[in-house]
Amino acid sequence: MLVPLALSMTVLQVADLRFGYAGDTLFEGVTFTLAIGDRVALVAPNGSGKTTLLRIVAGEADADGGSSVLRRDATLGYYRQSHEIAAEGDVLGAFMAGFGEVVALRAELHRVQHEAATGEAAALDRLADVTDRYHLARGDDLEHKVAALASHLGFSGNDLARPVASLSGGERGRLRLGVVLAQQPDVLLLDEPTNHLDLDSIGWLEEWLKDFRGAVLVVSHDRAFLDNVCRSTMELGRRNLRIYPMRYSDYVLAREDDLARERALVERQQDMVAKTEDFIRKNIAGQKTKQAQSRRKMLDKLERIERPEDVWASAERIAFRFAPAARTGDIVLDASGLGADRGGRRLFADFDLLVRRGERIGIVGPNGAGKSTLIKLLAGRGGPEDAGSVKRGTNLQEGYFDQHLGDVDPRLTAVDNVRRVRGDFTVEAARQYLARFRFWGDDPLRVVSGFSGGERSRLALAKLLLEPKNLLFLDEPTNHLDIPASEILEEALVGFEGTVLLVSHDRRFLENVTTRIVHVRDGQAAVYPGGFKDYENASRPPPKAAPVARKESKIKSVAVAEADSKQKYEEQRGAARAVEKKKRRIQELEAAIATGEKDLDRLRAKLREGPGEDWEKLATMAREEQALAKKVDTMLIEWARLSEETK
């Protein structure tokens, strides 16, 4: 439940949240704040509770303990990755759904326009009245802003008049995102916002979020997106929340250093305890009885340092290993004259592609351009209406990953899905195989219809790798995978001795895997030599310029002009005071951070020294070091935000 709290720049305060299922704790001790201008990534493996935490913050679920407090006058927008939007009305109406007054006036305007077609004087008067009220409510401006936002999310001017019921699943996902963004709330919660976006839309969203005035908390498996948007990273664990005032890539390195230091401290304490217990056993009945008793009391009082939680450890225990396959010929595919039309629209035509053994070719382009259609044609899965031919090389053992996971039967268990491919597997052999893909315990015996998107993707990949393959066609293989699974798949593909053709909008995945790029756009397909980074540098179109706002009428009364001038002066003076206040706060933070870092250096130096006999003191210092490090990190987050705001 969200409770109002009066804080200055802070718009959200979360304290000691705890949640679990049937006595099994999912997370606890979750404490953080969000202030205007914050851009924070929430990361953890799939199944750790990230979506649940967002739902609690949004007020859609109740925690078992703790509180989530939204400032009294603040607004909150929440993009859910699996929330169906109402199917009534048209696309433009759905985009404007958060603006009640304007939407009501727009509906009334459409009604009176229809009535005014009769030419009756009363109807024409009503039309004039409603039109005036619509203009005063800035309905036209809002429509233009929403239309511009919609275009960046892949909706054309004609699409705005389409019924919502006619949209595909991907289009509805983009519409849901646009509805949340259009409202520009104070706090924006985004759960996998890039899932239905193409590369152009992701780039636009990154720029939009950088300019967004409110606070952002985002869950995403898109590493490039997190690096480009978020200045802070929060790692959700079962026992605590780690906060790092840095982008995702830097956090990955910093957490490894932290875990190594904390593990070393635990091991030093355990070594001390073992030696002390050995001393007690040897001397409890001898001449050193008093010393042994004293040390036993010391151990009884000693607060044991917990081994640090590594939330990614189990997620990294996954094995995408390719079985040895036959060697293909040097020429794997020779495609010529490929072409396809869908819905009366040309996707591409007269496309030629020669694929050699060992290549890893990425297919990219806007949503709806024909990427999936092209990879189907190359895989020999095109229809009779499609043009061109594909000559196939020798010794091909092909595998195809469908982004819609059509090869996974939702009516069967994971074990039965595997045994459909490998009938020679016993149930136990299938379970052992599935354990390589992070299906443990009773998971392999569950019916697939109850699986999450990530679980289904891992099962589809498990089925794909059951038999030797030397040519892979992968259509959005990382869509539902978490970050560790995507990285392990990357490593497996880079080491794969066969040939790969893949469709993806995951830039980091494309950068790390591909050796050539095919770009499908505007009815054409073109080949770019080099990997994705080379393609991006050579051909990525510049960001579209923001629409220029229409100039307001220059004709104003003197009284209105004076009022505007006075208001502008007050706003400028208030803004100047706010900037000065922020600058003073920056100076305070810099001094406090410098002091905190000196204290941290001192504490860490002592922790590296030998413990002597006072391990209780060492444990106390370890707790002090962790608390101080968290305090310094929090100050660094605030310093970075204020520095950005006062540039």
XYZ file of C-alpha atoms in Angstrom:
647
model
C 0.000 0.000 0.000
C 1.343 3.455 -0.945
C 1.356 5.998 1.854
C 1.991 9.741 1.350
C 5.235 11.148 2.694
C 6.421 14.757 2.501
C 10.025 14.784 1.321
C 11.832 17.435 -0.728
C 13.393 15.897 -3.845
C 12.597 12.313 -2.862
C 9.477 10.970 -4.572
C 9.643 7.332 -3.437
C 10.936 5.732 -0.267
C 11.068 1.946 0.170
C 11.967 0.583 3.606
C 12.720 -2.992 4.690
C 10.389 -4.691 2.184
C 9.923 -8.429 2.565
C 7.999 -10.878 0.374
C 7.728 -14.642 -0.023
C 5.540 -17.556 -1.067
C 4.373 -20.291 1.320
C 7.063 -19.496 3.875
C 9.828 -19.313 1.261
C 11.351 -15.818 1.323
C 11.804 -14.292 -2.132
C 13.508 -11.127 -0.844
C 13.857 -9.159 2.387
C 15.561 -6.048 3.719
C 14.907 -4.080 0.503
C 15.529 -0.397 1.263
C 16.109 2.447 -1.205
C 14.878 5.889 -2.252
C 14.213 7.474 -5.630
C 14.510 11.202 -6.286
C 13.622 13.338 -9.282
C 16.240 12.712 -11.983
C 17.340 9.267 -10.750
C 17.878 6.569 -13.403
C 18.226 3.209 -11.666
C 18.561 -0.340 -13.026
C 17.113 -3.200 -10.968
C 18.985 -6.402 -11.837
C 18.887 -10.058 -10.780
C 18.331 -13.419 -12.504
C 14.860 -14.411 -13.689
C 12.719 -15.615 -10.798
C 14.396 -13.415 -8.179
C 11.348 -11.201 -7.640
C 12.110 -8.089 -9.722
C 8.595 -7.920 -11.197
C 7.068 -8.633 -7.784
C 9.041 -5.750 -6.272
C 7.817 -3.381 -9.002
C 4.223 -4.512 -8.409
C 4.568 -3.798 -4.683
C 6.021 -0.336 -5.360
C 3.168 0.323 -7.822
C 0.593 -0.662 -5.215
C -0.599 -3.733 -7.144
C 0.665 -6.286 -4.608
C 1.066 -6.318 -0.832
C 4.407 -6.983 0.845
C 4.768 -9.325 3.827
C 6.585 -6.546 5.670
C 8.081 -3.084 5.260
C 6.680 -0.100 3.392
C 6.656 1.623 0.008
C 5.917 5.342 0.282
C 5.068 7.623 -2.626
C 5.181 11.390 -2.053
C 1.699 12.823 -1.544
C 1.567 14.892 -4.733
C 3.622 12.517 -6.898
C 2.297 10.399 -9.784
C 3.463 6.925 -10.741
C 3.435 5.143 -14.122
C 4.034 1.417 -14.450
C 4.798 -0.457 -17.684
C 4.108 -4.146 -17.124
C 5.626 -6.662 -19.522
C 2.489 -8.832 -19.479
C -0.553 -6.590 -19.001
C -3.305 -6.579 -21.612
C -4.615 -3.204 -22.716
C -8.341 -2.564 -23.209
C -9.364 -3.493 -26.767
C -11.960 -0.718 -27.151
C -11.498 2.358 -29.328
C -8.698 3.413 -31.640
C -4.932 3.631 -31.120
C -4.845 7.420 -30.659
C -7.585 7.192 -28.021
C -5.606 4.524 -26.172
C -2.462 6.687 -26.204
C -4.454 9.565 -24.708
C -6.214 7.369 -22.141
C -4.367 9.000 -19.230
C -5.728 12.467 -20.008
C -9.324 12.169 -18.824
C -10.587 15.691 -19.572
C -9.095 15.840 -23.066
C -10.297 12.316 -23.922
C -13.828 13.156 -22.807
C -13.794 16.384 -24.848
C -12.398 14.504 -27.852
C -15.249 11.968 -27.678
C -17.786 14.764 -27.295
C -16.232 16.639 -30.238
C -16.590 13.585 -32.482
C -20.233 13.224 -31.429
C -21.192 16.867 -32.042
C -19.297 16.868 -35.365
C -21.572 14.068 -36.478
C -24.646 15.928 -35.220
C -23.543 19.166 -36.907
C -23.609 17.427 -40.273
C -27.395 18.056 -40.226
C -26.718 21.784 -40.517
C -29.072 22.657 -37.641
C -28.194 25.910 -35.886
C -28.270 24.373 -32.382
C -25.948 21.571 -33.447
C -23.538 24.056 -35.042
C -23.559 26.141 -31.831
C -22.737 23.030 -29.774
C -19.927 22.190 -32.192
C -18.449 25.683 -31.829
C -18.681 25.493 -28.024
C -17.047 22.040 -27.757
C -14.351 22.980 -30.293
C -13.443 26.059 -28.215
C -13.243 24.002 -25.027
C -11.088 21.378 -26.782
C -8.659 24.070 -27.961
C -8.533 25.670 -24.482
C -7.686 22.252 -22.989
C -4.744 22.101 -25.453
C -6.236 18.983 -27.034
C -4.630 19.728 -30.410
C -1.161 20.077 -28.848
C -1.632 16.850 -26.922
C -2.667 15.004 -30.054
C 0.440 16.249 -31.876
C 2.726 15.227 -28.975
C 1.103 11.801 -28.721
C 1.310 11.298 -32.496
C 5.046 12.133 -32.414
C 5.596 9.698 -29.532
C 3.559 7.021 -31.334
C 5.635 7.408 -34.501
C 8.839 6.716 -32.537
C 7.221 3.516 -31.254
C 6.462 2.334 -34.786
C 2.911 3.638 -35.320
C 2.271 5.592 -38.527
C -0.344 8.317 -38.903
C -2.733 5.766 -40.415
C -2.130 3.373 -37.504
C -3.534 5.928 -35.038
C -7.020 5.398 -36.499
C -6.799 1.578 -36.290
C -8.949 -0.254 -33.726
C -6.881 -1.491 -30.774
C -8.463 -4.913 -31.297
C -6.656 -5.200 -34.667
C -3.147 -4.860 -33.192
C -0.692 -7.757 -32.928
C 0.825 -8.790 -29.597
C 4.020 -6.834 -30.299
C 2.055 -3.736 -31.349
C -0.010 -3.889 -28.166
C 3.187 -4.078 -26.131
C 4.475 -0.894 -27.804
C 1.084 0.757 -27.294
C 1.134 -0.071 -23.561
C 4.585 1.482 -23.287
C 3.450 4.622 -25.142
C 0.396 5.045 -22.907
C 2.644 5.076 -19.812
C 5.261 7.410 -21.335
C 2.651 9.898 -22.585
C 1.531 10.613 -19.020
C 5.071 11.644 -17.954
C 4.621 10.633 -14.286
C 6.996 11.593 -11.470
C 8.024 7.953 -10.972
C 8.336 5.627 -13.963
C 8.564 1.859 -13.416
C 9.572 -0.069 -16.550
C 9.552 -3.876 -16.680
C 11.426 -5.069 -19.801
C 10.479 -2.031 -21.936
C 12.626 -3.030 -24.957
C 11.062 -6.468 -25.527
C 8.808 -5.335 -28.399
C 11.007 -2.527 -29.746
C 13.292 -2.499 -32.775
C 16.765 -0.923 -32.748
C 15.547 2.518 -33.859
C 12.825 2.610 -31.186
C 15.239 1.476 -28.471
C 17.638 4.285 -29.422
C 14.797 6.812 -29.297
C 13.585 5.489 -25.913
C 17.093 5.881 -24.473
C 17.176 9.551 -25.493
C 13.638 10.106 -24.214
C 14.497 8.666 -20.805
C 17.666 10.767 -20.570
C 15.545 13.918 -20.998
C 12.693 12.679 -18.783
C 12.328 14.905 -15.718
C 11.090 12.251 -13.247
C 12.646 9.201 -11.572
C 13.087 5.922 -13.455
C 13.392 2.379 -12.083
C 13.907 -0.130 -14.889
C 14.142 -3.914 -15.165
C 15.786 -5.078 -18.392
C 18.045 -7.812 -19.773
C 19.303 -5.419 -22.483
C 22.815 -4.591 -21.225
C 23.455 -1.811 -23.757
C 20.141 -0.174 -22.804
C 21.009 -0.286 -19.093
C 24.464 1.192 -19.733
C 23.054 4.019 -21.861
C 20.177 4.972 -19.540
C 20.952 4.130 -15.911
C 23.546 5.828 -13.712
C 22.940 3.491 -10.762
C 22.436 -0.265 -10.427
C 20.551 -2.126 -7.678
C 21.086 -5.874 -7.302
C 18.117 -7.704 -5.752
C 19.106 -10.639 -3.553
C 17.226 -12.932 -1.234
C 18.825 -11.386 1.883
C 19.563 -7.793 0.880
C 19.755 -5.169 -1.841
C 23.173 -4.060 -3.080
C 23.307 -0.509 -4.465
C 26.070 0.617 -6.829
C 26.309 4.260 -8.034
C 27.471 3.195 -11.493
C 26.223 1.808 -14.794
C 25.659 -1.913 -15.282
C 29.000 -2.785 -16.936
C 30.963 -1.110 -14.114
C 28.745 -2.754 -11.489
C 29.628 -6.216 -12.873
C 33.321 -5.573 -12.132
C 32.757 -3.822 -8.790
C 30.555 -6.597 -7.372
C 33.251 -9.195 -8.133
C 35.746 -7.160 -6.086
C 33.227 -6.813 -3.241
C 32.401 -10.526 -3.208
C 36.093 -11.494 -3.232
C 36.821 -9.190 -0.285
C 33.789 -10.405 1.692
C 34.556 -14.087 1.021
C 38.144 -13.573 2.191
C 36.879 -11.995 5.409
C 34.534 -14.946 6.059
C 37.335 -17.426 5.428
C 39.681 -15.577 7.804
C 37.040 -15.654 10.532
C 36.285 -19.345 9.926
C 40.015 -20.119 10.139
C 40.238 -18.216 13.438
C 37.173 -20.070 14.823
C 38.623 -23.457 13.825
C 41.971 -22.680 15.501
C 40.224 -21.375 18.623
C 37.986 -24.460 18.865
C 41.067 -26.674 18.476
C 42.797 -24.744 21.324
C 39.690 -25.194 23.516
C 39.544 -28.963 22.878
C 43.222 -29.396 23.723
C 43.293 -27.191 26.831
C 39.825 -27.241 28.444
C 40.964 -29.842 31.000
C 44.645 -28.903 31.270
C 46.804 -26.159 32.729
C 45.314 -23.571 30.370
C 41.727 -24.230 31.408
C 40.994 -20.570 32.188
C 42.320 -19.467 28.802
C 40.209 -22.148 27.080
C 37.108 -21.076 28.999
C 37.766 -17.432 28.143
C 38.082 -18.252 24.459
C 34.879 -20.332 24.571
C 33.021 -17.315 25.971
C 34.556 -15.169 23.253
C 33.292 -17.596 20.571
C 29.834 -17.666 22.152
C 29.615 -13.874 21.865
C 31.218 -13.675 18.436
C 28.834 -12.556 15.697
C 29.553 -14.767 12.732
C 30.073 -13.020 9.404
C 27.703 -14.453 6.788
C 29.091 -15.690 3.490
C 28.114 -13.076 0.887
C 25.147 -13.874 -1.312
C 26.031 -14.285 -4.982
C 22.678 -13.882 -6.725
C 24.116 -14.741 -10.152
C 25.839 -17.976 -9.091
C 22.953 -20.363 -9.850
C 21.953 -18.400 -12.963
C 25.440 -18.926 -14.392
C 25.146 -22.693 -13.956
C 23.736 -23.220 -17.419
C 25.403 -25.049 -20.287
C 24.584 -24.260 -23.919
C 26.954 -26.857 -25.378
C 26.811 -27.926 -29.017
C 27.229 -31.615 -29.811
C 29.968 -32.364 -32.386
C 28.519 -32.270 -35.902
C 29.702 -33.090 -39.413
C 31.796 -30.530 -41.271
C 29.876 -28.700 -43.991
C 31.239 -27.587 -47.326
C 32.788 -24.140 -47.670
C 29.584 -22.775 -49.239
C 26.701 -23.326 -46.846
C 23.901 -21.327 -48.567
C 23.688 -19.625 -51.954
C 20.530 -17.492 -52.063
C 19.528 -15.560 -55.163
C 16.582 -13.354 -56.097
C 14.838 -13.669 -52.723
C 11.688 -11.592 -52.402
C 8.549 -11.452 -50.267
C 5.333 -9.419 -50.014
C 2.969 -9.418 -47.059
C -0.430 -7.691 -46.928
C 0.151 -6.051 -50.296
C 3.444 -4.515 -49.101
C 6.875 -5.401 -50.443
C 9.296 -6.496 -47.715
C 12.348 -7.100 -49.926
C 13.130 -8.151 -53.500
C 16.018 -9.459 -55.642
C 18.148 -10.210 -52.577
C 21.274 -12.352 -53.022
C 23.370 -13.802 -50.197
C 26.310 -16.208 -50.187
C 26.884 -17.783 -46.756
C 30.254 -19.439 -46.032
C 31.079 -21.959 -43.324
C 31.771 -20.391 -39.922
C 29.976 -17.098 -40.587
C 27.614 -15.629 -37.998
C 25.222 -13.312 -39.844
C 22.889 -10.971 -37.969
C 19.623 -9.800 -39.565
C 18.423 -6.418 -38.280
C 15.811 -3.809 -39.150
C 12.606 -2.113 -37.940
C 9.614 -4.076 -36.674
C 7.550 -5.402 -39.557
C 10.341 -4.902 -42.122
C 10.610 -8.621 -42.884
C 13.476 -9.965 -40.737
C 11.632 -13.119 -39.644
C 10.320 -13.642 -43.180
C 13.874 -13.466 -44.587
C 15.326 -15.956 -42.120
C 12.430 -18.330 -42.876
C 13.190 -18.134 -46.605
C 16.870 -18.828 -45.939
C 15.882 -21.796 -43.771
C 13.638 -23.193 -46.514
C 10.455 -22.334 -44.601
C 9.059 -19.778 -47.056
C 5.704 -20.048 -48.822
C 4.893 -20.755 -52.484
C 4.143 -17.058 -52.978
C 7.734 -16.061 -52.087
C 10.361 -15.452 -54.803
C 13.919 -16.695 -55.286
C 15.887 -19.830 -54.596
C 18.340 -21.090 -51.964
C 20.949 -23.696 -52.887
C 22.078 -25.671 -49.853
C 25.597 -26.943 -49.251
C 26.704 -30.452 -48.333
C 26.411 -32.286 -44.971
C 23.969 -29.755 -43.480
C 22.446 -30.544 -40.086
C 20.059 -27.648 -39.533
C 18.338 -26.274 -36.433
C 15.694 -23.530 -36.217
C 14.745 -21.432 -33.146
C 11.289 -19.863 -33.517
C 10.789 -16.629 -31.544
C 7.178 -17.700 -30.903
C 8.489 -20.961 -29.414
C 6.246 -23.030 -31.663
C 8.528 -26.062 -31.267
C 7.673 -26.268 -27.551
C 4.442 -28.149 -26.816
C 2.704 -26.368 -23.896
C 0.539 -29.420 -23.158
C 3.526 -31.582 -22.225
C 6.039 -31.521 -19.397
C 9.614 -30.398 -20.065
C 10.737 -34.052 -19.826
C 8.149 -35.142 -22.402
C 9.191 -32.315 -24.750
C 12.772 -33.579 -24.621
C 11.746 -37.221 -25.114
C 9.739 -36.228 -28.194
C 13.103 -35.496 -29.827
C 15.198 -38.148 -28.071
C 13.006 -41.186 -27.597
C 16.023 -43.109 -26.291
C 16.157 -40.887 -23.170
C 14.736 -42.265 -19.935
C 12.906 -39.821 -17.644
C 16.003 -39.600 -15.455
C 18.292 -39.004 -18.459
C 15.973 -36.205 -19.644
C 16.013 -34.631 -16.170
C 19.821 -34.750 -16.059
C 19.993 -33.135 -19.505
C 17.517 -30.392 -18.512
C 19.579 -29.612 -15.404
C 22.193 -28.164 -17.798
C 19.573 -25.541 -18.699
C 18.684 -24.615 -15.097
C 15.695 -26.950 -14.692
C 16.166 -28.497 -11.268
C 14.102 -30.446 -8.748
C 10.550 -30.953 -9.972
C 10.776 -28.284 -12.714
C 11.294 -30.845 -15.534
C 8.033 -32.568 -14.502
C 5.926 -29.390 -14.690
C 3.556 -28.825 -17.608
C 5.063 -26.202 -19.937
C 1.861 -24.106 -20.071
C 2.763 -22.910 -16.557
C 6.305 -21.872 -17.524
C 7.510 -18.268 -17.709
C 8.776 -16.831 -21.003
C 12.373 -17.337 -19.888
C 11.749 -20.981 -18.956
C 10.119 -21.661 -22.328
C 13.053 -20.068 -24.162
C 15.553 -22.201 -22.247
C 13.491 -25.326 -23.016
C 13.342 -24.425 -26.732
C 17.127 -24.023 -26.791
C 17.513 -27.326 -24.907
C 15.444 -29.087 -27.585
C 17.443 -27.391 -30.352
C 20.737 -28.689 -28.933
C 19.586 -32.268 -28.385
C 21.042 -33.374 -31.706
C 24.200 -32.349 -33.606
C 23.774 -29.156 -35.663
C 26.144 -27.332 -37.984
C 23.739 -24.655 -39.309
C 21.562 -22.639 -36.926
C 18.712 -20.251 -37.712
C 17.859 -18.232 -34.572
C 14.904 -15.812 -34.533
C 15.180 -13.565 -31.422
C 16.838 -16.231 -29.222
C 17.484 -13.877 -26.268
C 14.002 -12.311 -26.052
C 13.087 -13.942 -22.726
C 16.527 -14.919 -21.451
C 18.068 -13.191 -18.451
C 21.517 -11.627 -18.695
C 23.610 -14.679 -17.622
C 21.771 -16.975 -20.050
C 22.268 -14.470 -22.902
C 25.988 -14.192 -22.111
C 26.445 -17.975 -21.962
C 24.601 -18.366 -25.282
C 26.920 -15.706 -26.750
C 30.001 -17.635 -25.650
C 28.576 -20.861 -27.050
C 27.822 -19.276 -30.437
C 31.233 -17.611 -30.684
C 32.836 -21.006 -30.074
C 30.397 -22.835 -32.394
C 32.221 -24.441 -35.326
C 29.199 -24.301 -37.609
C 27.313 -21.412 -39.255
C 24.731 -19.104 -37.687
C 22.055 -16.774 -39.069
C 20.159 -14.845 -36.408
C 17.565 -12.117 -35.910
C 17.979 -9.957 -32.798
C 17.495 -6.454 -31.418
C 19.912 -7.057 -28.518
C 22.852 -4.808 -29.447
C 25.376 -6.303 -27.020
C 24.474 -9.798 -28.249
C 24.852 -8.669 -31.884
C 28.177 -6.939 -31.117
C 29.634 -10.024 -29.458
C 28.403 -12.670 -31.917
C 28.006 -11.415 -35.495
C 30.606 -11.288 -38.258
C 28.312 -9.799 -40.950
C 25.018 -7.886 -40.959
C 21.972 -7.962 -43.237
C 19.750 -4.883 -42.884
C 16.092 -5.091 -43.963
C 14.327 -1.738 -44.345
C 11.942 0.114 -46.678
C 11.381 -2.803 -49.058
C 15.064 -3.675 -49.464
C 17.654 -5.970 -47.889
C 21.348 -5.067 -47.950
C 24.536 -6.781 -46.736
C 27.125 -4.929 -44.600
C 30.622 -6.381 -44.133
C 31.954 -6.534 -40.598
C 30.144 -7.048 -37.302
C 27.320 -5.078 -35.750
C 29.552 -2.298 -34.397
C 30.937 -1.661 -37.894
C 27.421 -1.639 -39.340
C 26.195 0.747 -36.648
C 29.062 3.185 -37.255
C 28.600 3.065 -41.027
C 24.864 3.123 -41.499
C 22.882 3.900 -38.359
C 20.649 6.859 -39.246
C 20.975 9.902 -36.980
C 18.275 10.321 -34.313
C 15.145 11.974 -35.604
C 14.832 15.605 -34.606
C 12.192 16.334 -32.011
C 9.040 17.841 -33.524
C 9.091 21.625 -33.453
C 6.346 22.976 -31.276
C 3.915 25.277 -33.038
C 4.408 28.917 -32.195
C 1.756 30.379 -30.033
C -0.041 33.440 -31.237
C 2.026 36.593 -30.757
C -1.061 38.692 -30.173
C -1.605 39.079 -26.454
C -3.157 41.744 -24.348
C -0.796 44.010 -22.380
C -2.138 42.647 -19.107
C -1.446 39.024 -20.096
C 2.043 39.986 -21.344
C 2.876 41.673 -18.024
C 1.575 38.715 -16.072
C 3.644 36.351 -18.200
C 6.736 38.525 -17.755
C 6.311 38.604 -13.983
C 5.697 34.887 -13.824
C 8.763 34.236 -15.986
C 10.885 36.432 -13.719
C 9.671 34.573 -10.622
C 10.332 31.232 -12.276
C 13.856 32.283 -13.287
C 14.596 33.590 -9.800
C 13.237 30.382 -8.246
C 15.270 28.277 -10.669
C 18.431 30.257 -9.852
C 17.857 29.744 -6.109
C 17.312 26.019 -6.703
C 20.572 25.769 -8.667
C 22.508 27.587 -5.923
C 20.979 25.280 -3.324
C 22.054 22.266 -5.370
C 25.585 23.648 -5.770
C 25.880 24.132 -2.000
C 24.655 20.601 -1.485
C 27.241 19.331 -4.023
C 30.010 21.010 -1.989
C 28.667 19.429 1.214
C 28.539 16.025 -0.463
C 32.061 16.320 -1.859
C 33.423 17.030 1.606
C 31.395 14.219 3.172
C 32.395 11.754 0.428
C 36.085 12.642 0.832
C 35.849 12.056 4.589
C 33.894 8.836 4.064
C 36.416 7.490 1.571
C 39.302 8.241 3.978
C 37.445 6.399 6.736
C 36.803 3.503 4.354
C 40.485 3.304 3.441
C 41.377 3.256 7.145
C 38.815 0.539 7.954
C 39.807 -1.604 4.984
C 43.492 -1.332 5.904
C 42.683 -2.600 9.415
C 40.565 -5.417 7.972
C 43.537 -6.543 5.883
C 45.762 -6.723 8.958
C 46.058 -9.839 11.087
C 43.158 -10.251 13.551
C 45.208 -11.005 16.592
C 42.843 -12.276 19.273
C 40.033 -9.724 18.949
C 37.808 -11.228 16.247
C 34.708 -9.688 17.790
C 36.229 -6.276 17.089
C 37.045 -7.376 13.531
C 33.422 -8.439 12.948
C 32.267 -5.048 14.244
C 34.669 -3.284 11.888
C 33.376 -5.391 8.980
C 29.815 -4.266 9.712
C 30.990 -0.655 10.010
C 32.808 -0.939 6.668
C 29.692 -2.293 4.914
C 27.451 0.417 6.409
C 29.912 3.191 5.563
C 30.393 1.887 2.002
C 26.615 1.943 1.510
C 26.429 5.496 2.909
C 29.211 6.715 0.598
C 27.524 5.004 -2.367
C 24.250 6.772 -1.548
C 26.026 10.144 -1.355
C 27.763 9.426 -4.675
C 24.392 8.725 -6.309
C 23.041 12.061 -5.047
C 26.252 13.884 -6.068
C 26.115 12.422 -9.604
C 22.457 13.385 -9.998
C 22.926 16.961 -8.743
C 26.074 17.409 -10.851
C 24.122 16.359 -13.928
C 21.276 18.755 -13.066
C 23.598 21.762 -12.584
C 25.649 21.346 -15.785
